[in-house]
Short mmCIF file of C-alpha atoms and ligand atoms in Angstrom, two decimals:
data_model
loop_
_atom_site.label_atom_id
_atom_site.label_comp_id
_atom_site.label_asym_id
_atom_site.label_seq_id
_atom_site.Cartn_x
_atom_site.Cartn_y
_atom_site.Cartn_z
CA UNK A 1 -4.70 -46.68 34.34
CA UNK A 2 -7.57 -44.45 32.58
CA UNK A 3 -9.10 -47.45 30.41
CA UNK A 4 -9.05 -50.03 33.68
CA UNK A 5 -11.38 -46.86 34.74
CA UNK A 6 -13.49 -46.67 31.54
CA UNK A 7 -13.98 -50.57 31.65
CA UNK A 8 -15.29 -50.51 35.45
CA UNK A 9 -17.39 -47.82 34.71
CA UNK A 10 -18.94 -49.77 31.64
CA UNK A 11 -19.20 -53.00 33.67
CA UNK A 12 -21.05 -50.55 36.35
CA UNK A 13 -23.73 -48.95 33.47
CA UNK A 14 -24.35 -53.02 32.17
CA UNK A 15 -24.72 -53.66 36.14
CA UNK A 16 -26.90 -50.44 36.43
CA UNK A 17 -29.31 -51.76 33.41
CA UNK A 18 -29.43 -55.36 34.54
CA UNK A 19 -31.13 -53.60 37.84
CA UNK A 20 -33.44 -51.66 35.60
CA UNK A 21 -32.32 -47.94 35.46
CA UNK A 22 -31.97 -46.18 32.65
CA UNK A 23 -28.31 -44.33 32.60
CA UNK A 24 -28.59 -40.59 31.93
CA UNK A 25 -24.80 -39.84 32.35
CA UNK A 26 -21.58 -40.72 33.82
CA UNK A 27 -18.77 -38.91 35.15
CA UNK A 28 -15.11 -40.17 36.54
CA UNK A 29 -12.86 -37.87 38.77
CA UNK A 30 -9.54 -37.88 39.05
CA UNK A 31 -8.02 -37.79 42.74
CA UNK A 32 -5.54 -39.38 44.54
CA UNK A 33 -7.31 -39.09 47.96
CA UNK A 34 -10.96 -40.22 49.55
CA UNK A 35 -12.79 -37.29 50.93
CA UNK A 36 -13.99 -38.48 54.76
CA UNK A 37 -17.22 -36.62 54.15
CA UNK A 38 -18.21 -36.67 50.22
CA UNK A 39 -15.52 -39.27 49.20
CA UNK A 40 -15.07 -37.03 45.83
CA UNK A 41 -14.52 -33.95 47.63
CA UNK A 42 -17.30 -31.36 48.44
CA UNK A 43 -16.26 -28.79 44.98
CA UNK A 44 -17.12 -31.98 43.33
CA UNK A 45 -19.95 -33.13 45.26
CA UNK A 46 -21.65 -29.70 44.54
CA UNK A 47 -20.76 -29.79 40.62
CA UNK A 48 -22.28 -33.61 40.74
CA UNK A 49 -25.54 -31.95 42.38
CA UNK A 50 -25.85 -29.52 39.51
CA UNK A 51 -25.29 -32.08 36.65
CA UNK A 52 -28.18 -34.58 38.77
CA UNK A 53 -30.47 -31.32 38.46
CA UNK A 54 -29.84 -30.61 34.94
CA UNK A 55 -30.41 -34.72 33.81
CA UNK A 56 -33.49 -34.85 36.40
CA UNK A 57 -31.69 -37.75 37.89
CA UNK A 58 -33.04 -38.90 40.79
CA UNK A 59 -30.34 -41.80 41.73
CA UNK A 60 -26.51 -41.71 41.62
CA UNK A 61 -24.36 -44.42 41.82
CA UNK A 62 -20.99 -45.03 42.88
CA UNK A 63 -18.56 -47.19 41.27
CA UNK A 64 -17.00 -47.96 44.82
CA UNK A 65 -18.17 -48.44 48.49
CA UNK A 66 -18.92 -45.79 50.47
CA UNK A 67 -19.42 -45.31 53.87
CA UNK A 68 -22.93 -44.15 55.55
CA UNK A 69 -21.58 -41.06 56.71
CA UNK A 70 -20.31 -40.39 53.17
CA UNK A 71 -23.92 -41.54 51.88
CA UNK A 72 -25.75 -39.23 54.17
CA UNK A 73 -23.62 -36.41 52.99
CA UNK A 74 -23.72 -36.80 48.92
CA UNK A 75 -27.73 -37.33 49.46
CA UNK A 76 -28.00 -34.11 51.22
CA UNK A 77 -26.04 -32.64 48.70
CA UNK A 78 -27.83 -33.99 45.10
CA UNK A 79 -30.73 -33.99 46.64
CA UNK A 80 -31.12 -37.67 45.22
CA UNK A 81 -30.39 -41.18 46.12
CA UNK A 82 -26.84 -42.15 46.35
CA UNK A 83 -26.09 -46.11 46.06
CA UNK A 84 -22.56 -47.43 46.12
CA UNK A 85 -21.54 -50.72 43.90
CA UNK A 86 -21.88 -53.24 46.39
CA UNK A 87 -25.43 -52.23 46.99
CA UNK A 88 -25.86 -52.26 43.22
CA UNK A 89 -25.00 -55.93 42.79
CA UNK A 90 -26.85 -56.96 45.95
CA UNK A 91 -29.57 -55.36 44.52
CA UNK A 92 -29.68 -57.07 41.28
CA UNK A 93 -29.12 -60.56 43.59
CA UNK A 94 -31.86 -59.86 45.40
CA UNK A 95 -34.45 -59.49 42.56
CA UNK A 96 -32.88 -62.41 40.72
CA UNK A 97 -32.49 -64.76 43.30
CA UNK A 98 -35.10 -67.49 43.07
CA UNK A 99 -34.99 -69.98 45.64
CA UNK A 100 -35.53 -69.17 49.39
CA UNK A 101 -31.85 -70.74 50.39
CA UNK A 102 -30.70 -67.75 47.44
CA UNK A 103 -32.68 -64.93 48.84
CA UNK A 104 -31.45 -65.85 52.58
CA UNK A 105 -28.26 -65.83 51.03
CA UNK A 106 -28.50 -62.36 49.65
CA UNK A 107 -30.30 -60.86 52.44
CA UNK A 108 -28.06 -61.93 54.61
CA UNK A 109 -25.40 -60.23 53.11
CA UNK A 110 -27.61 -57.32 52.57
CA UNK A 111 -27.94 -56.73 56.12
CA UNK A 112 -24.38 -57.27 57.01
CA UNK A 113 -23.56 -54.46 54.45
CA UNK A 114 -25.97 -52.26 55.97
CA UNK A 115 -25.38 -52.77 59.67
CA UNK A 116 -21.93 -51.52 58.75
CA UNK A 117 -23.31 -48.61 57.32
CA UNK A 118 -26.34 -47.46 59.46
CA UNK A 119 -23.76 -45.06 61.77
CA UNK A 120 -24.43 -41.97 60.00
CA UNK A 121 -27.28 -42.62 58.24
CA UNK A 122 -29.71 -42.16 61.08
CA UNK A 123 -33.22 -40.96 60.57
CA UNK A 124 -32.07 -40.59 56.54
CA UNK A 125 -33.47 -44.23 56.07
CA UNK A 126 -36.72 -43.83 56.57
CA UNK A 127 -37.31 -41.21 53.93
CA UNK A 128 -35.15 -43.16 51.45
CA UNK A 129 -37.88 -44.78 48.53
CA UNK A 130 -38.06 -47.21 46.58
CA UNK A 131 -36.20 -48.59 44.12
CA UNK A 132 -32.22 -49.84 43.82
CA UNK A 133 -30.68 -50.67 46.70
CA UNK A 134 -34.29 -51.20 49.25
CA UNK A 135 -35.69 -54.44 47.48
CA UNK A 136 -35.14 -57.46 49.04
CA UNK A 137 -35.17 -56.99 52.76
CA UNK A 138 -37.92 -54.39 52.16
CA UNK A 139 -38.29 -50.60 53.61
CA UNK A 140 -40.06 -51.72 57.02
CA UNK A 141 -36.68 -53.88 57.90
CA UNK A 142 -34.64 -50.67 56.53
CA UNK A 143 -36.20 -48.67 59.57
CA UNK A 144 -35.31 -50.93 62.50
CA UNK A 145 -32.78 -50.87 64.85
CA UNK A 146 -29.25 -52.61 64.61
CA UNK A 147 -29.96 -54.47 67.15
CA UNK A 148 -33.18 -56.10 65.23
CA UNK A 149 -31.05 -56.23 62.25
CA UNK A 150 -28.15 -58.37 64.62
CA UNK A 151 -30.92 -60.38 64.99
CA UNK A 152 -32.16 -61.14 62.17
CA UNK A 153 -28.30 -61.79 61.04
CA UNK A 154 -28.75 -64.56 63.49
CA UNK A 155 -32.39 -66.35 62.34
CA UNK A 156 -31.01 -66.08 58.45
CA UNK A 157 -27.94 -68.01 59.65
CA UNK A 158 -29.82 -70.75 61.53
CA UNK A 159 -32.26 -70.93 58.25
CA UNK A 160 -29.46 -71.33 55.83
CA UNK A 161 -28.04 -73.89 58.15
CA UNK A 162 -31.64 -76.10 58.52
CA UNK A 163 -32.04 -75.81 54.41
CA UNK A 164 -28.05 -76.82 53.85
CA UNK A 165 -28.73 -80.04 55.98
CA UNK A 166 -31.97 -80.52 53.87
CA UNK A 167 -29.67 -80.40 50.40
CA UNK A 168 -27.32 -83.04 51.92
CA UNK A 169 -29.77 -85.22 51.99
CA UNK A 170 -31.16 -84.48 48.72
CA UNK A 171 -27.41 -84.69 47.37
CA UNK A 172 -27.02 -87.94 48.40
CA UNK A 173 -30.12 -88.77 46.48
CA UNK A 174 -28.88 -87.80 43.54
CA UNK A 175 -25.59 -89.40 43.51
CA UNK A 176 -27.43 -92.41 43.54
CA UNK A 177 -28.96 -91.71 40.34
CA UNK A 178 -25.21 -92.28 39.09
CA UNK A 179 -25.28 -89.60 36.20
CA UNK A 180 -22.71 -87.54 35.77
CA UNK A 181 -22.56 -84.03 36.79
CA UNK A 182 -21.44 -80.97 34.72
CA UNK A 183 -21.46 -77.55 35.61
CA UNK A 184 -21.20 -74.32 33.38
CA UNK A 185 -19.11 -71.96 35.18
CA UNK A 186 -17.08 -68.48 33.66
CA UNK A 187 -18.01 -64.60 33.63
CA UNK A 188 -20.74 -62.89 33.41
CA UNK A 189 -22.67 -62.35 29.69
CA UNK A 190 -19.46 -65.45 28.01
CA UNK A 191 -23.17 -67.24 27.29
CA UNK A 192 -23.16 -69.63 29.42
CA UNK A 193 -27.08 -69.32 29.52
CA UNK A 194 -27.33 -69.55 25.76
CA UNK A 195 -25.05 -73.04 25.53
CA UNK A 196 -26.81 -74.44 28.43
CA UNK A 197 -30.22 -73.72 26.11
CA UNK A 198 -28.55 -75.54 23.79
CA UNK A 199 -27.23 -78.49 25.63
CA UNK A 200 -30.70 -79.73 26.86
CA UNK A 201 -32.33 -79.49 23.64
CA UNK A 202 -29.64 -82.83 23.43
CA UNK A 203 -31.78 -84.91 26.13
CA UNK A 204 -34.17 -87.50 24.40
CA UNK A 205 -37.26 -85.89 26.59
CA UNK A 206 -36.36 -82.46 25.40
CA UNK A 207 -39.65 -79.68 26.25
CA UNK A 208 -39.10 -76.38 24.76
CA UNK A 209 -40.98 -74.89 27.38
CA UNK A 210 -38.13 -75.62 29.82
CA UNK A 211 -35.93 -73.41 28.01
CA UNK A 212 -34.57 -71.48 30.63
CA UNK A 213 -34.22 -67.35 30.18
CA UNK A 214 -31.70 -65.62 28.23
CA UNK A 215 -30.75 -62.13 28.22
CA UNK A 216 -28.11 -59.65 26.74
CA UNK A 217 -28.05 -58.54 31.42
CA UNK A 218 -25.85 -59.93 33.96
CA UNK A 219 -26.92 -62.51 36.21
CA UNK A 220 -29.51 -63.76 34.55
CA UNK A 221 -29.28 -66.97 36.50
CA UNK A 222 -28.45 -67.15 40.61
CA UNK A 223 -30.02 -70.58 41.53
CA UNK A 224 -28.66 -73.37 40.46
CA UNK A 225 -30.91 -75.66 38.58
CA UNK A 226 -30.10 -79.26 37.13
CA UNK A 227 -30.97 -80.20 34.02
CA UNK A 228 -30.37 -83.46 31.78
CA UNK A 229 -28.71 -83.99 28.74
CA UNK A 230 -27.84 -87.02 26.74
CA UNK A 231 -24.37 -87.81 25.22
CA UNK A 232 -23.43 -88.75 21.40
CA UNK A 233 -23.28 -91.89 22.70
CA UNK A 234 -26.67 -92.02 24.24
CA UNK A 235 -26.26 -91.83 28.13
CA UNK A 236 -27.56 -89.08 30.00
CA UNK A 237 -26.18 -86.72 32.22
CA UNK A 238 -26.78 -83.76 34.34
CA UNK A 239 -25.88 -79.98 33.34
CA UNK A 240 -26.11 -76.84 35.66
CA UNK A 241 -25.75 -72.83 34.98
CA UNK A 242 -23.82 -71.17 38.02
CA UNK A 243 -23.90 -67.52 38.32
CA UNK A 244 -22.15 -65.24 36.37
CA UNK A 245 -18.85 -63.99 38.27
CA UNK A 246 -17.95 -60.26 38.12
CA UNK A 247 -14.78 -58.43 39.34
CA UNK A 248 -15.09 -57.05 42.61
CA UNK A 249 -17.53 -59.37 44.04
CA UNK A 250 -18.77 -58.11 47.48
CA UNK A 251 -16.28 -59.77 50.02
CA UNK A 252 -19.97 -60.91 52.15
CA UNK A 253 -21.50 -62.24 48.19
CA UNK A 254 -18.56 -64.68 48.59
CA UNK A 255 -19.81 -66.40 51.30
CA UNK A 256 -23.21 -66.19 49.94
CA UNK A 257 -21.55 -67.76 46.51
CA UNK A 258 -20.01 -70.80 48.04
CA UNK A 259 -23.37 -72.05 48.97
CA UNK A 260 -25.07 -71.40 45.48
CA UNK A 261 -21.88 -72.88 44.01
CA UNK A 262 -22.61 -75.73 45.65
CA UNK A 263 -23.32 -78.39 43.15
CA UNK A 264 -20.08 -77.28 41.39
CA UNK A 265 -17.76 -78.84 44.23
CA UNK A 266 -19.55 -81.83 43.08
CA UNK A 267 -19.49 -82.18 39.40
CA UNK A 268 -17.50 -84.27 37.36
CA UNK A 269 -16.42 -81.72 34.43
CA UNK A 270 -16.52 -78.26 34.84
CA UNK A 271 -17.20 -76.53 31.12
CA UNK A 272 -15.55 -72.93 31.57
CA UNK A 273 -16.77 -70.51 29.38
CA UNK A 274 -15.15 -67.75 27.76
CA UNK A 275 -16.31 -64.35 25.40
CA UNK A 276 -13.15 -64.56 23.06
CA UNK A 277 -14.91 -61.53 21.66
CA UNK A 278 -14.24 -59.34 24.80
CA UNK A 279 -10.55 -58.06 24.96
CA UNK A 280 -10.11 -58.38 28.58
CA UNK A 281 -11.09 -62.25 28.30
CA UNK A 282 -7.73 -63.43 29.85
CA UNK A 283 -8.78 -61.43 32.85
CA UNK A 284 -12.02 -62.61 32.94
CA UNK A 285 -10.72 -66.38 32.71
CA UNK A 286 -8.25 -64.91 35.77
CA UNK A 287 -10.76 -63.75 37.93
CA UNK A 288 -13.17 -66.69 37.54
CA UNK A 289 -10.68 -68.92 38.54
CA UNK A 290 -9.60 -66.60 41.64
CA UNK A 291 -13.43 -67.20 42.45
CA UNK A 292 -13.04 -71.03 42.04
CA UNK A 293 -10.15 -71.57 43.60
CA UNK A 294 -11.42 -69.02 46.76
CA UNK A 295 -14.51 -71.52 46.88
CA UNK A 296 -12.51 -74.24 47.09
CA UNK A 297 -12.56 -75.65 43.90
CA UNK A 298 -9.67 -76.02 42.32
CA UNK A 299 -8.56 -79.41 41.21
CA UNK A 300 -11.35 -80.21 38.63
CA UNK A 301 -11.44 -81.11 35.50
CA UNK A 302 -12.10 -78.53 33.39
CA UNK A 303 -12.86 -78.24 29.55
CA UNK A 304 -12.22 -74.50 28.13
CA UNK A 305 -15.03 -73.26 25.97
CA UNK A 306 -14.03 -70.34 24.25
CA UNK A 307 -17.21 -68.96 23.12
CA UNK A 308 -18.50 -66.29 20.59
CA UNK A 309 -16.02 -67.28 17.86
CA UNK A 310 -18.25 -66.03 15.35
CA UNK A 311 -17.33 -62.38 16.84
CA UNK A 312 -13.54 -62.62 15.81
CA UNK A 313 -14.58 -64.21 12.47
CA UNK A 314 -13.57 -67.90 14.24
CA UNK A 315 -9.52 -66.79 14.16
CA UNK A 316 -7.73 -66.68 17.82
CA UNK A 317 -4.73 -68.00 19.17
CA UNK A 318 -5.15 -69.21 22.33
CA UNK A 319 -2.84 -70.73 25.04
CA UNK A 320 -3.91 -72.82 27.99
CA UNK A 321 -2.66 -75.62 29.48
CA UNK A 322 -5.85 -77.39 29.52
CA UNK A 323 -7.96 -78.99 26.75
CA UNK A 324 -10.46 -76.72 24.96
CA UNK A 325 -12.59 -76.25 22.13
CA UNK A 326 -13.43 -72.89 20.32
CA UNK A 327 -17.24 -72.81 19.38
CA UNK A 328 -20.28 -70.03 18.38
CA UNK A 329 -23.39 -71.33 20.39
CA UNK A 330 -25.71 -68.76 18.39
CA UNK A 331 -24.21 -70.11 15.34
CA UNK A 332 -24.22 -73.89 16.29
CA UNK A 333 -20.26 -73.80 15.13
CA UNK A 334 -18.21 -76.85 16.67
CA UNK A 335 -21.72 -77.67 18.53
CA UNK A 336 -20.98 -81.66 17.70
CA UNK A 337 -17.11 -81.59 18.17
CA UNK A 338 -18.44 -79.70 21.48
CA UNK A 339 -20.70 -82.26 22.63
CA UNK A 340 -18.16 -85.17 21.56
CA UNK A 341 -15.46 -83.57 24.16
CA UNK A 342 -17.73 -84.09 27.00
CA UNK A 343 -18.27 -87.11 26.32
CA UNK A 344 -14.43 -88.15 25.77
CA UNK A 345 -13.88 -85.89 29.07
CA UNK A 346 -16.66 -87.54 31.27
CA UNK A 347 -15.60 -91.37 30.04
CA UNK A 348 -11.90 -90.43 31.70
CA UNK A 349 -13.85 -89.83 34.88
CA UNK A 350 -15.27 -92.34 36.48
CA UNK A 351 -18.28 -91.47 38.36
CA UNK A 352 -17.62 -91.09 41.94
CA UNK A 353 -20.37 -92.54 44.15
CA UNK A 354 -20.34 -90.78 47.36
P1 GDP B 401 -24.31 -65.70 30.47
O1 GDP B 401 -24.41 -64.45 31.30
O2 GDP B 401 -22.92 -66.26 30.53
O3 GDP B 401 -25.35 -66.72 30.79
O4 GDP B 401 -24.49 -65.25 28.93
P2 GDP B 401 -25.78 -65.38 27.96
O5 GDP B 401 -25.96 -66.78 27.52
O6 GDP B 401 -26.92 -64.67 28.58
O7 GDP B 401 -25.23 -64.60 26.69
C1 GDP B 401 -24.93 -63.22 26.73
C2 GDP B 401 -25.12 -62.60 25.36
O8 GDP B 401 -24.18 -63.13 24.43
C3 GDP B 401 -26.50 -62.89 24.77
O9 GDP B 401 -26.94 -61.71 24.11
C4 GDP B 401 -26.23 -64.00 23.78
O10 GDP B 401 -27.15 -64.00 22.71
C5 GDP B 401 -24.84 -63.65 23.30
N1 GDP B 401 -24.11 -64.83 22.79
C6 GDP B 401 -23.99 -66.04 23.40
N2 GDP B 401 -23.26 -66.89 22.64
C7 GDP B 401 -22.90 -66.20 21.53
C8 GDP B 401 -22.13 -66.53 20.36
O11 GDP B 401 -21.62 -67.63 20.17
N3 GDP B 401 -21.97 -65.55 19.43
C9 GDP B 401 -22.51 -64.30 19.60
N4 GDP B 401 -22.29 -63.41 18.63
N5 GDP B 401 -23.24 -63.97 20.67
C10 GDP B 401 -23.44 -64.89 21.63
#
């Protein structure tokens, strides 16, 4: 339907700004078919050009993947840089992700997007510039070969695989330190970031300059980082962010994802969070789940936090099957009640030692 449209398209502009552009304009067509060459259809391609001209636009993006043939084409066209979603996101990955096991991650699926892509773009690489959709592997690796980027598929892969045993190791570790383990999971922007601030400032060594970074953006977190908090009752445990999910995650990002979701196979309470303020929150809860459950993670015990109740003046009537709590983390509302259900959900669970 037109408003699934208008919402992709919105969750595209918030994707575009969380990579740094500034939006001049967007435009939707309707059509049943793909165009081989232009993928809108050349009429359209030509009006597009025109429009970029008039808004001095030097980058368009797609709200779908297209193929290199198809990117060639439109940037012959416009006359400016054409990126597709999945590029977008990996994009915004690859300037958020922090630690080097992340940026493999991304780069590796970076160059498996790519190498699918480089018939038809040819020679066109090398005069692409900067910018959305060339940081993180960098222009130099843009102008090689498949071949070289085949092989550098390969070294990535045999990285990830040395720095996975490392973490095992490290895991093991930590599950002798015997605290529990809970893990913030749910969509993008729910707040996740902003409960998590909130959380630590619980633990009995709280620093304020820990606090880790907020922002109104998607994905403001892609590493996973542990963190401790302490419990009404005084015992400490361990918290962790997880990425923000989207829809339409890049089928090579989920592959990337199970490894940065890592710690959540392991914790002991998952605290999914929700933005009762959004009206497509059931799907949102849906497609988190579809994540989970694609990552392997299904049978965990999992308190609903249905966040933002502040933003629907704390009224909603919600229906799961699971226990949950309705809270405002900006305005500290059922923070305590909040903090009291971990506690009552961790004591249920036992502490595995693996
Ligand atoms: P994340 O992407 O899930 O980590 O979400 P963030 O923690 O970055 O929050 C996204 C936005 O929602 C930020 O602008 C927060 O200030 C805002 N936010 C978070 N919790 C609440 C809340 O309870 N009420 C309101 N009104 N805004 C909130």
């Amino acid at each position: 339907t037109d408003i699934d449209i208008y919402d992709s398209m919105k969750e595209l502009e918030e994707l575009a700004q969380a990579a740094g552009t500034k939006i001049l304009g967007t435009t939707v067509q309707n059509k049943e078919t793909y165009d081989a060459a232009y993928y809108i259809g050349k009429g359209k391609a030509e009006e597009l050009a025109e429009l970029a001209e008039n808004m001095e636009a030097d980058t368009i993006i797609f709200n779908e993947e297209l193929s290199g043939v198809q990117i060639k084409n439109l940037e012959e066209i416009t006359k400016a840089k054409v990126i597709d979603r999945t590029t977008l996101i990996l994009d915004i990955f690859a300037s958020r992700a922090l630690s080097k096991e992340g940026k493999l991650q991304v780069e590796l699926a970076q160059q498996k997007y790519r190498s699918a892509r480089l018939i038809g773009l040819g020679s066109q690489l090398s005069r692409l510039g900067g910018g959305i959709g060339t940081r993180g592997p960098g222009e130099k690796k843009l102008e090689i070969d498949k071949r070289h980027i085949k092989q550098r598929i390969i070294d990535i892969q045999k990285e990830l695989k040395e720095i996975s045993k490392n973490r095992q190791t490290q895991r093991s570790s930590r599950a002798k330190s015997n605290l529990p383990l809970v893990a913030l999971v749910g969509y993008t922007n729910s707040g996740k970031s902003t409960i998590l601030n909130e959380i630590i400032k619980t633990h009995k060594d709280y620093d304020k300059e820990k606090e880790v970074y907020v922002q109104d953006m998607l994905f403001a977190t892609l590493d996973v980082q542990l963190r401790k908090a302490t419990l009404p009752s005084n015992s400490d445990y361990l918290i962790t962010d997880t990425v923000g999910f989207v829809s339409q995650i890049p089928h090579d990002l989920i592959e990337a994802f199970k490894a940065t979701l890592e710690e959540v196979k392991y914790a002991d309470l998952l605290l999914h969070v929700v933005d009762l303020s959004n009206d497509k929150y059931k799907l949102q809860m849906d497609t988190t789940n579809k994540v989970l459950s694609e990552i392997g993670v299904d049978n965990k015990k999992v308190l609903y936090v249905f966040n933002k109740a502040d933003k629907v003046n704390y009224e909603a009537n919600i229906s799961v099957n699971e226990p949950f709590i309705m809270i405002s983390a900006t305005k500290r509302y059922n923070i305590d009640k909040f903090y009291e259900m971990i506690e009552q959900m961790l004591s249920k669970s036992k502490k595995k030692v693996e």
